[in-house]
Coordinates of C-alpha atoms in Angstrom, one line a residue:
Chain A
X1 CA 0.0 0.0 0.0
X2 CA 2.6 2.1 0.9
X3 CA 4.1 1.9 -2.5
X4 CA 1.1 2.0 -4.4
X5 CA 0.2 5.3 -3.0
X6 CA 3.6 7.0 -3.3
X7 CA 3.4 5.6 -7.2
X8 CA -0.4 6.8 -7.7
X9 CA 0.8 10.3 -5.8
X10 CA 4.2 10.7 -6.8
X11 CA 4.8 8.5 -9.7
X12 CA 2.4 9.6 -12.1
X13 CA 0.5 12.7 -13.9
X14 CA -2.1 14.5 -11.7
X15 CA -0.9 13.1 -9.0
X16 CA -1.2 16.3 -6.4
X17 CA -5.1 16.3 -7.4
X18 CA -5.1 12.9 -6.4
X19 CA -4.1 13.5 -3.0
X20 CA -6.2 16.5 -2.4
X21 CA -8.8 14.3 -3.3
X22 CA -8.1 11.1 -0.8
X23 CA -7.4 14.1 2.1
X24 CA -10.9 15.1 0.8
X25 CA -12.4 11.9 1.7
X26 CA -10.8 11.6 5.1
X27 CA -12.6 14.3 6.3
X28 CA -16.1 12.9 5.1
X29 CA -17.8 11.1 1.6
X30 CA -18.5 13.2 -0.8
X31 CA -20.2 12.6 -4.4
X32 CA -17.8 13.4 -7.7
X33 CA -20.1 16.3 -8.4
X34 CA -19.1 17.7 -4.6
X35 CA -15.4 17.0 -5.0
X36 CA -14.9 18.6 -8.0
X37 CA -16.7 21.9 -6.6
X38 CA -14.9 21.5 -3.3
X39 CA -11.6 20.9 -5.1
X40 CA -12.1 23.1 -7.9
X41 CA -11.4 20.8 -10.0
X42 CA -13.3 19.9 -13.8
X43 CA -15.8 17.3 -13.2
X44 CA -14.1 15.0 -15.8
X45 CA -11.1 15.1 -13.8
X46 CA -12.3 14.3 -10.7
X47 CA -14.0 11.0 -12.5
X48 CA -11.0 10.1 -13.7
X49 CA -8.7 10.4 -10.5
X50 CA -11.8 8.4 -8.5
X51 CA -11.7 5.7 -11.3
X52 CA -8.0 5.4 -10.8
X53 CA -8.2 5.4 -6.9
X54 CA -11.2 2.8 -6.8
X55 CA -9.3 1.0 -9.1
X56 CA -6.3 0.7 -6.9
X57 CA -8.5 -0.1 -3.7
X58 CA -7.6 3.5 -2.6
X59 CA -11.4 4.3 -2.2
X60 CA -15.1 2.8 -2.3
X61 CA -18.1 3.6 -3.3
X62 CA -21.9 3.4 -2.5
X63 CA -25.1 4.4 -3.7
X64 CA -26.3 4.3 -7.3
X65 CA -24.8 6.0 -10.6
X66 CA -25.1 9.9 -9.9
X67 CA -25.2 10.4 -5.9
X68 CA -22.5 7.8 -5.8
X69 CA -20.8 8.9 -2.4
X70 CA -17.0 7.8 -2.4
X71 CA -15.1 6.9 0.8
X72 CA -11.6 5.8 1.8
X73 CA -11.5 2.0 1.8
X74 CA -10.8 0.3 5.1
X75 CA -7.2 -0.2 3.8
X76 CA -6.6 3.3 3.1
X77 CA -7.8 4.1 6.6
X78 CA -5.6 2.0 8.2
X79 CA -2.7 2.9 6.4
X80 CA -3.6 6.7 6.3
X81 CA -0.5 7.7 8.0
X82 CA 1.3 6.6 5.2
X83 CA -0.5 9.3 3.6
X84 CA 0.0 11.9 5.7
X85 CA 3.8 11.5 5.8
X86 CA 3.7 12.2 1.9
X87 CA 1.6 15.4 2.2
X88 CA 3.5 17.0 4.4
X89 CA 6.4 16.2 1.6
X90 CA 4.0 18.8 -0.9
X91 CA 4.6 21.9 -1.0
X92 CA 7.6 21.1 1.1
X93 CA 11.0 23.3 -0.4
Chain B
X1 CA 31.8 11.5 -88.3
X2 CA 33.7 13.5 -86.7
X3 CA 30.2 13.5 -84.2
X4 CA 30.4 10.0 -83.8
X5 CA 33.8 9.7 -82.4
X6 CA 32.7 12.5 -80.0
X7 CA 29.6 10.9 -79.2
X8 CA 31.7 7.5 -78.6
X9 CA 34.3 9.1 -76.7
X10 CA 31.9 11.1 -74.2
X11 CA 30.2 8.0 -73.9
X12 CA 33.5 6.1 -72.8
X13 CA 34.2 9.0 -70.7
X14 CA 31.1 8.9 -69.0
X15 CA 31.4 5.4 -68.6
X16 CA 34.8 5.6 -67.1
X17 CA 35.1 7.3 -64.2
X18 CA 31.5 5.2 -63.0
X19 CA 32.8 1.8 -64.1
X20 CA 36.1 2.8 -62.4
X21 CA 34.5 4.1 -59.0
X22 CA 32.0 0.8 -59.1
X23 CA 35.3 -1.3 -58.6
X24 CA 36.4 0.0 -55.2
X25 CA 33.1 0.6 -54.0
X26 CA 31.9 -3.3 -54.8
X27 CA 34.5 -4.3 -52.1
X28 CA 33.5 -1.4 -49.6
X29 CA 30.3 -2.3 -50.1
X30 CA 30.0 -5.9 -49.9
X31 CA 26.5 -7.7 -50.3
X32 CA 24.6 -6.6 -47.3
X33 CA 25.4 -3.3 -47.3
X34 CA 22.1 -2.2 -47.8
X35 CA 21.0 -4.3 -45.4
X36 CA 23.2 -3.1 -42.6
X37 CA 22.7 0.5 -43.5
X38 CA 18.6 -0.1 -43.1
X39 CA 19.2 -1.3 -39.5
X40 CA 21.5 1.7 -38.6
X41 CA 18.3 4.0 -40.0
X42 CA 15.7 1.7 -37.6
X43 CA 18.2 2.1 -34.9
X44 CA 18.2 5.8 -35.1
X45 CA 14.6 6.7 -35.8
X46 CA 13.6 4.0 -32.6
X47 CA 16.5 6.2 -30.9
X48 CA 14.8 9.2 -31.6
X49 CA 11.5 7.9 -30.6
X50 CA 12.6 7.1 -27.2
X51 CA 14.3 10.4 -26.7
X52 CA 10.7 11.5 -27.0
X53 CA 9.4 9.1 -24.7
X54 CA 11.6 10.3 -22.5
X55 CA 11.2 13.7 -22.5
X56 CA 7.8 13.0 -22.1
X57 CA 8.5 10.6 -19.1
X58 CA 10.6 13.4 -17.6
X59 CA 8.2 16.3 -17.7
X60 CA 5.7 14.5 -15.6
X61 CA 8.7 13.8 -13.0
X62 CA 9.9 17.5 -13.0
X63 CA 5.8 18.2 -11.9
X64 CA 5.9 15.9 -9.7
X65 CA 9.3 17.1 -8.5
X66 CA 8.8 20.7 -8.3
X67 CA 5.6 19.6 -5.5
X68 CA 6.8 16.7 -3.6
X69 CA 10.4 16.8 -3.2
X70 CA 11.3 13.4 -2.0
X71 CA 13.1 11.0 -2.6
X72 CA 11.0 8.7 -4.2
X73 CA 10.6 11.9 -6.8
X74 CA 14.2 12.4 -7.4
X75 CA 14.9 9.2 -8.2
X76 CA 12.0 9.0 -11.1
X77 CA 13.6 12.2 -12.0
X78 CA 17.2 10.3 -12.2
X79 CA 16.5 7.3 -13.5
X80 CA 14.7 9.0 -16.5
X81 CA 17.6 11.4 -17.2
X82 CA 20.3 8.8 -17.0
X83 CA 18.1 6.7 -19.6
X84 CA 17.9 9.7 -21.9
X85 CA 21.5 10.5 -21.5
X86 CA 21.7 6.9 -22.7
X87 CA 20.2 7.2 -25.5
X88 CA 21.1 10.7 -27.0
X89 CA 24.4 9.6 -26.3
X90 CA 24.0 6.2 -28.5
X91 CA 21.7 8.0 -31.5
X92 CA 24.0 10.7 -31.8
X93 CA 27.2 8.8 -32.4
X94 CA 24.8 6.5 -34.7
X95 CA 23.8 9.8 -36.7
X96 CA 27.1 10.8 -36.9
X97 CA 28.4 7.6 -38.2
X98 CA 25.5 7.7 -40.9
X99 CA 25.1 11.0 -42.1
X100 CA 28.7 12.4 -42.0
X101 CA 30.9 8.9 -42.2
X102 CA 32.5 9.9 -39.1
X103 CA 35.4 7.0 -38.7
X104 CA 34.1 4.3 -36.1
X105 CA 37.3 2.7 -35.9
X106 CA 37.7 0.8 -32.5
X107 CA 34.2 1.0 -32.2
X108 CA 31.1 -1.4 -32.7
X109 CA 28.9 0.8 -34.1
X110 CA 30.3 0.4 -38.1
X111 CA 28.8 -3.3 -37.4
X112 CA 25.2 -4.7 -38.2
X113 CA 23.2 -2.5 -36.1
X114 CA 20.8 -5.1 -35.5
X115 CA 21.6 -6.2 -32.0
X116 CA 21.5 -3.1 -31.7
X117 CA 18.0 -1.9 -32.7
X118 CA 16.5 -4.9 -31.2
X119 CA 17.8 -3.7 -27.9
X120 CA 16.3 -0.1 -28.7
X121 CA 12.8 -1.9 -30.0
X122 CA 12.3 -3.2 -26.4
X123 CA 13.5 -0.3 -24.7
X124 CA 10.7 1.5 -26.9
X125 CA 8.1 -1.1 -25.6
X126 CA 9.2 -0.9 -22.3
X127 CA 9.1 3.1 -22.2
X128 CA 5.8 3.0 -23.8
X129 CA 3.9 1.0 -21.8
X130 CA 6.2 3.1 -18.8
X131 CA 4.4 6.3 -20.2
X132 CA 1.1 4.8 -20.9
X133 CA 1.1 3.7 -17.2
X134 CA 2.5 7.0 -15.6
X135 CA -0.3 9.1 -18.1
X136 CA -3.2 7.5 -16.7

């Protein structure tokens, strides 16, 4: 996990919307349609970085097509410091 | 008549010189020639696309880079350098030996360049599939 996440956040393009997005969804679910408002962020990115993450067992999902909320997935949580240590790398000089 | 013996002799002198330069260049150029030339081209067009590849590769890392400066960033940023290095260093001395007959005396590039391109084909797979990975 720990190496899937620096790859998806560090090894790949978009990766900094990525992140915002999973420190997003540690805070509470949200919908695409929210996250991309909250994030300011184009819709059609936001659907691609959650198809990634979902993809990659980052995050779930529940509820049908539109209202789909979007949650960290129980392996994410548990690992979440893993995350934390490479946000506080962004943004770092 | 006087014409004709102009016209024959322009013809032997035209003749001459090419039938003259065809001997020594049948033994520079044995059978094969062709053949080894054509791989040298394949080796430096697949050079040049993996230049690209890399460049391309390297961008992304620089992003990356500029906003997470770790270590896990820098040595992306590395590795992809060093493989471009690589490989601007290989297609320019192949260029060179094509397109200005540089002498490659001492070294293996004047030999079939197919091991050669081979080895840059599956570098271009394995960039590309690299790229398409690292895009998504």
């Amino acid at each position: 996990m720990k190496k899937l996440l620096w790859w998806l956040i560090a090894g790949m393009k978009g990766g900094i919307n990525r992140a915002r997005i999973i420190k997003s969804l540690y805070e509470r679910p949200y919908n695409a349609n929210q996250l991309s408002e909250e994030l300011n962020l184009d819709y059609k990115t936001v659907r691609h970085h959650i198809k990634i993450l979902e993809q990659n067992n980052v995050i779930k999902s529940s509820g049908e097509k539109y209202g789909k909320m979007y949650f960290l997935s129980n392996e994410m949580e548990e690992n979440y410091d893993v995350f934390k240590e490479i946000w506080e790398q962004i943004g770092k000089k | 008549m006087i014409e004709k013996i102009l016209e024959v002799a322009s013809s032997v002198g035209g003749n001459g010189p090419e039938s003259g330069d065809s001997g020594p260049n049948d033994l520079q150029n044995p059978p094969g020639m062709d053949y080894i030339d054509l791989g040298t081209y394949v080796a430096i067009i697949i050079g040049i696309a993996n230049i690209c590849l890399l460049l391309a590769l390297l961008s992304i890392y620089l992003q990356n880079y500029k906003k997470i400066k770790s270590k896990f960033t820098m040595g992306l940023l590395v590795f992809a350098s060093l493989l471009l290095l690589q490989n601007m260093v290989t297609t320019l001395f192949l260029a060179l030996n094509a397109f200005f007959s540089i002498s490659s005396q001492g070294l293996d590039i004047g030999r079939p360049q197919l091991p050669l391109s081979s080895v840059n084909i599956i570098q271009l797979i394995a960039l590309s599939i690299l790229l398409k990975i690292t895009w998504e």
